[in-house]
Short mmCIF file of C-alpha atoms and ligand atoms in Angstrom, two decimals:
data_model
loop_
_atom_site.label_atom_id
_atom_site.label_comp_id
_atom_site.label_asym_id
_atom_site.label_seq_id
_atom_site.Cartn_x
_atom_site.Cartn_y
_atom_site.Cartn_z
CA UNK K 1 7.24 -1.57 -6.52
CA UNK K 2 5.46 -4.38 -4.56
CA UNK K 3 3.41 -4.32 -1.44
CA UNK K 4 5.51 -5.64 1.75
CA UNK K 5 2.39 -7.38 4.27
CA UNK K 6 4.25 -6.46 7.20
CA UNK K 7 4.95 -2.90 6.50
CA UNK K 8 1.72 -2.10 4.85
CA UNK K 9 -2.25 -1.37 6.53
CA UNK K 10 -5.11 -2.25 4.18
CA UNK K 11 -7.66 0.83 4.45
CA UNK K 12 -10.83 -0.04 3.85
CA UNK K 13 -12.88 3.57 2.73
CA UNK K 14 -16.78 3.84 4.01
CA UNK K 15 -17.62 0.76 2.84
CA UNK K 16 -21.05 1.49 4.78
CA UNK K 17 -24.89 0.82 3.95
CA UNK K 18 -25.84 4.32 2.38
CA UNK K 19 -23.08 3.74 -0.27
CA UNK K 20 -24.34 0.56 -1.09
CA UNK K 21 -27.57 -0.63 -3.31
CA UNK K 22 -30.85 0.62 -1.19
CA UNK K 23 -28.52 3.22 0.22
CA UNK K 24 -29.01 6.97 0.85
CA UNK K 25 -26.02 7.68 -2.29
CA UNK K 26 -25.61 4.17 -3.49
CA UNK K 27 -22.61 3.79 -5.57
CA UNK K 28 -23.44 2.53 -8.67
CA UNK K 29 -21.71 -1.41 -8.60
CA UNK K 30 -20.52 -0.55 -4.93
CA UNK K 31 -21.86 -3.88 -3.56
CA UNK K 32 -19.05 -5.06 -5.99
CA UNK K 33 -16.12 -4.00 -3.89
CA UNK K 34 -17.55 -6.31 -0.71
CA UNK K 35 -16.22 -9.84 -2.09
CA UNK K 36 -12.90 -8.35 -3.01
CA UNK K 37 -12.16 -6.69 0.43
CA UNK K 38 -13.03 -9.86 2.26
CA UNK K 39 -10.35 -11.47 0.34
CA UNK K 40 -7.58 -9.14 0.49
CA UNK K 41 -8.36 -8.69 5.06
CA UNK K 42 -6.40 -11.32 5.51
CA UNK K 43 -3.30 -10.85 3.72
CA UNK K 44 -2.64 -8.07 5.43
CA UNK K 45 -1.59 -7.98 9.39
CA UNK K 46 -2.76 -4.45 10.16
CA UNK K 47 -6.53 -3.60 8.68
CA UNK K 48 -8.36 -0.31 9.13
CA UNK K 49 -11.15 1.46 7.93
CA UNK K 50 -12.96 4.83 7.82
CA UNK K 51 -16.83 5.87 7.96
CA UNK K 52 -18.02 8.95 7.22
CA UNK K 53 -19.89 9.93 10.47
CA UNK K 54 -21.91 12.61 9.33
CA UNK K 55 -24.31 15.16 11.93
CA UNK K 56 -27.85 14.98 11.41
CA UNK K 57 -27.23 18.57 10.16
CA UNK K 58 -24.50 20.10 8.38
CA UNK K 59 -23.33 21.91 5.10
CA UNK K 60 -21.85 18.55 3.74
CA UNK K 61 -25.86 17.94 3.05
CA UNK K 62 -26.26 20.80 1.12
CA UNK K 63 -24.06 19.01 -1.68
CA UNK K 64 -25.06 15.42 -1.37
CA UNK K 65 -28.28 13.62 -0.47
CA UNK K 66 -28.41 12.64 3.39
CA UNK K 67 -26.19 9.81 4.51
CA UNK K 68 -24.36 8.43 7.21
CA UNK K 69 -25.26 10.23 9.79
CA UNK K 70 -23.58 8.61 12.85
CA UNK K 71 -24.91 5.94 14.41
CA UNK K 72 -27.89 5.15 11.66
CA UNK K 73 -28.21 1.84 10.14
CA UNK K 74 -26.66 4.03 6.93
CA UNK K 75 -23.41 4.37 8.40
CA UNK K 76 -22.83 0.94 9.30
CA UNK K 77 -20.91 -1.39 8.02
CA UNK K 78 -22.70 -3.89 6.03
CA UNK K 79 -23.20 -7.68 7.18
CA UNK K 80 -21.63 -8.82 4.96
CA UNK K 81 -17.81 -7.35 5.38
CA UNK K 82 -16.04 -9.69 7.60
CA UNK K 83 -15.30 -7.07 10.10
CA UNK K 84 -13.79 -8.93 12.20
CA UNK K 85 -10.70 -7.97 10.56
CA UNK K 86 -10.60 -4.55 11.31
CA UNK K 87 -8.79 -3.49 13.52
CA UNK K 88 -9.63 0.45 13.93
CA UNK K 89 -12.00 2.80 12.81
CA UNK K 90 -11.13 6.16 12.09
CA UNK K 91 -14.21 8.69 11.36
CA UNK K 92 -14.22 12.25 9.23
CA UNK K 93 -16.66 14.27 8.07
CA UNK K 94 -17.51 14.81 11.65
CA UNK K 95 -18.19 18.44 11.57
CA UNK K 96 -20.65 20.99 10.04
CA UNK K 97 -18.00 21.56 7.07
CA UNK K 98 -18.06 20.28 3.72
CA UNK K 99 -14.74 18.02 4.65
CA UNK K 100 -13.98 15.04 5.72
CA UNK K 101 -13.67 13.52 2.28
CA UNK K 102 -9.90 12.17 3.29
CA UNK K 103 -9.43 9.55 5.97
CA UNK K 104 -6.55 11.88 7.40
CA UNK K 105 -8.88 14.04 8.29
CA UNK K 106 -10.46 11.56 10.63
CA UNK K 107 -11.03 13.30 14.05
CA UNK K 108 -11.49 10.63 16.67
CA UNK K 109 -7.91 9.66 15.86
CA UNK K 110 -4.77 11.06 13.69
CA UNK K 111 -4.25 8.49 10.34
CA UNK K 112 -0.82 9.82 9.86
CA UNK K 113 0.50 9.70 13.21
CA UNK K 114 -1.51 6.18 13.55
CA UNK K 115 0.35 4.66 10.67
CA UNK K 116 4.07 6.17 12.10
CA UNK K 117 3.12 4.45 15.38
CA UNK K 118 2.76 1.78 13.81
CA UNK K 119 5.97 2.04 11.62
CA UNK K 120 3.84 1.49 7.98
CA UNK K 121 5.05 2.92 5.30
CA UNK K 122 2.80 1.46 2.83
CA UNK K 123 -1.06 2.11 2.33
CA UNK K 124 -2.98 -0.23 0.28
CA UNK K 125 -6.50 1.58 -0.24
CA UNK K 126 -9.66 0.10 -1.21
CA UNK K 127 -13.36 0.98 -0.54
CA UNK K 128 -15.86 4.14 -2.09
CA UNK K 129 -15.76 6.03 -3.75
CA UNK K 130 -13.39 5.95 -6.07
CA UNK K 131 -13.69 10.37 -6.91
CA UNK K 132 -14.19 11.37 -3.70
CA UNK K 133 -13.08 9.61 -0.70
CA UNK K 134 -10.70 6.96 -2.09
CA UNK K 135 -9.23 9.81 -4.20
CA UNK K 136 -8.89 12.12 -1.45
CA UNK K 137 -7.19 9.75 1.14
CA UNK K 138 -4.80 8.19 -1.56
CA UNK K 139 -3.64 11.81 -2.72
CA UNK K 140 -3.45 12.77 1.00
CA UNK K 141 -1.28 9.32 1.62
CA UNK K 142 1.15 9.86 -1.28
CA UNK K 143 1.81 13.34 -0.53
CA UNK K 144 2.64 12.65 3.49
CA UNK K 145 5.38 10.29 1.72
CA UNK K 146 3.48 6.60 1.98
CA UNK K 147 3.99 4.15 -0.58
CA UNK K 148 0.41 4.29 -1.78
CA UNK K 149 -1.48 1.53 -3.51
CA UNK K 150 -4.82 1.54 -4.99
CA UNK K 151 -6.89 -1.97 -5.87
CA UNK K 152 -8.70 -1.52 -8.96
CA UNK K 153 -11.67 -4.48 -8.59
CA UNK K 154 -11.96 -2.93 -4.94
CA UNK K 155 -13.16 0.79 -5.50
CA UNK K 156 -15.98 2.36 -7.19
CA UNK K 157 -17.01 5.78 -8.29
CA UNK K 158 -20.25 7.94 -8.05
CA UNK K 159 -19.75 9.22 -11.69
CA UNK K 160 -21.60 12.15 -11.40
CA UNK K 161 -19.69 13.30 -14.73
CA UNK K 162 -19.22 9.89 -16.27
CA UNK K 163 -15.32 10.23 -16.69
CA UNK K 164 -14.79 11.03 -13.19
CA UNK K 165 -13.82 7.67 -12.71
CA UNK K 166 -10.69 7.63 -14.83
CA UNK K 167 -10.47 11.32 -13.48
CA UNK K 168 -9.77 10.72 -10.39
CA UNK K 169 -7.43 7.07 -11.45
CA UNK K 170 -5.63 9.83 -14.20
CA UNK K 171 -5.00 12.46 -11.08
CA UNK K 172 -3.50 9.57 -8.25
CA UNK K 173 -1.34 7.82 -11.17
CA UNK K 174 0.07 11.36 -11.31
CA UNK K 175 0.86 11.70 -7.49
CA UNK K 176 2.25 8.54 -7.71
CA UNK K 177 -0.32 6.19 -6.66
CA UNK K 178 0.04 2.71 -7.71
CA UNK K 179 -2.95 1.02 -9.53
CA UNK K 180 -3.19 -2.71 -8.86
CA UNK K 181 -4.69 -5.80 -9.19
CA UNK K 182 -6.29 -7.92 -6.58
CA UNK K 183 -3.93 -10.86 -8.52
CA UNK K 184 -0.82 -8.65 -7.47
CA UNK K 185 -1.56 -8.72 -4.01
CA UNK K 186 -3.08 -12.48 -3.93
CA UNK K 187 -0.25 -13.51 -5.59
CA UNK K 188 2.30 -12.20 -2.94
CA UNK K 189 4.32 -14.84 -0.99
CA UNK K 190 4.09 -14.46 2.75
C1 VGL C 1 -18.24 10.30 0.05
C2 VGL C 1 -19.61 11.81 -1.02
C3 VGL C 1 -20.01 12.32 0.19
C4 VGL C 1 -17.28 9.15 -0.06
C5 VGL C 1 -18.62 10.81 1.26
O1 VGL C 1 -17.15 8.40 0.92
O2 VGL C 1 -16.66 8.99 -1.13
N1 VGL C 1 -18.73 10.80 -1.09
N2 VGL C 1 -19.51 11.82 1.33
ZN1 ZN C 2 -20.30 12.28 3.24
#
């Protein structure tokens, strides 16, 4: 089972400023996932990302602190990602629901029908957090039928239970997500 470059998209989940350290719901060690992500951009030929692009107001808020509430400096990408790289954006959480938490349920633009178009049949996911939004969007990828990947060094949980972590790893290895390396993927001959 090995990632194919030109078949795959590297999806980069809300890396963004309130998930990181000063952030409105920091991930604990999400700064951690920055380095790793700037490495593996350009390996790959197609690169895309999702934000959480919250309303000022909305029910999500009743369950987590305030955050990314589109177009604040928390919902940003930090300066640090080389951004260049990515291609598309695709934004969820857009409503006044308590969804959003997978990339396919992006609303400015359909994930699955983007990644058909664009005749990938492999998702290699990366980003935060590792038990909600990384979880959610590599469950929803390996059930639509996508070769799904997941990079270890290149996710991080919240832990609000402290074994959510391996959790939420335990729960994709069972839907057939693939845990890998960052060596597995820097290794690969193109
Ligand atoms: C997320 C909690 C609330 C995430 C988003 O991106 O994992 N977690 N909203
Ligand atoms: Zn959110």
């Amino acid at each position: 089972m090995t990632v194919h470059p030109d078949r795959a998209a590297l999806f980069v989940v809300d890396v963004q400023n309130d998930f990181l350290d000063g952030g409105a719901l920091a991930v604990p060690r999400g700064n951690e996932v920055i380095d790793p992500i700037n490495q593996l951009m350009p390996r790959f030929r197609h690169v895309w990302a999702s934000k959480d692009w919250h309303p000022s107001q909305t029910v999500h808020f009743e369950k987590w602190p305030v955050h990314c509430v589109r177009g604040t400096h928390g919902a940003r990408f930090p300066e640090t990602l080389d951004v260049l790289h990515i291609q598309k954006v695709f934004l969820k959480g857009t409503g006044n629901t308590d969804d959003g938490y997978s990339a396919f349920e992006a609303t400015n633009e359909d994930l699955e029908f983007y990644l058909r178009k664009h005749h990938i049949d492999q998702l290699v996911v990366v980003g935060l957090a590792t038990d909600y939004c990384v979880l959610s969007t590599a469950l929803d990828a390996a059930r639509l039928g996508f070769e799904t990947f997941v990079v270890r060094e290149a996710v991080r949980a919240v832990n609000l239970q402290p074994d959510d972590e391996k959790q939420a790893f335990e729960r994709m290895r069972a839907a057939g997500v693939h845990l890998l390396q960052m060596s597995d993927i820097l290794n690969l001959q193109t």
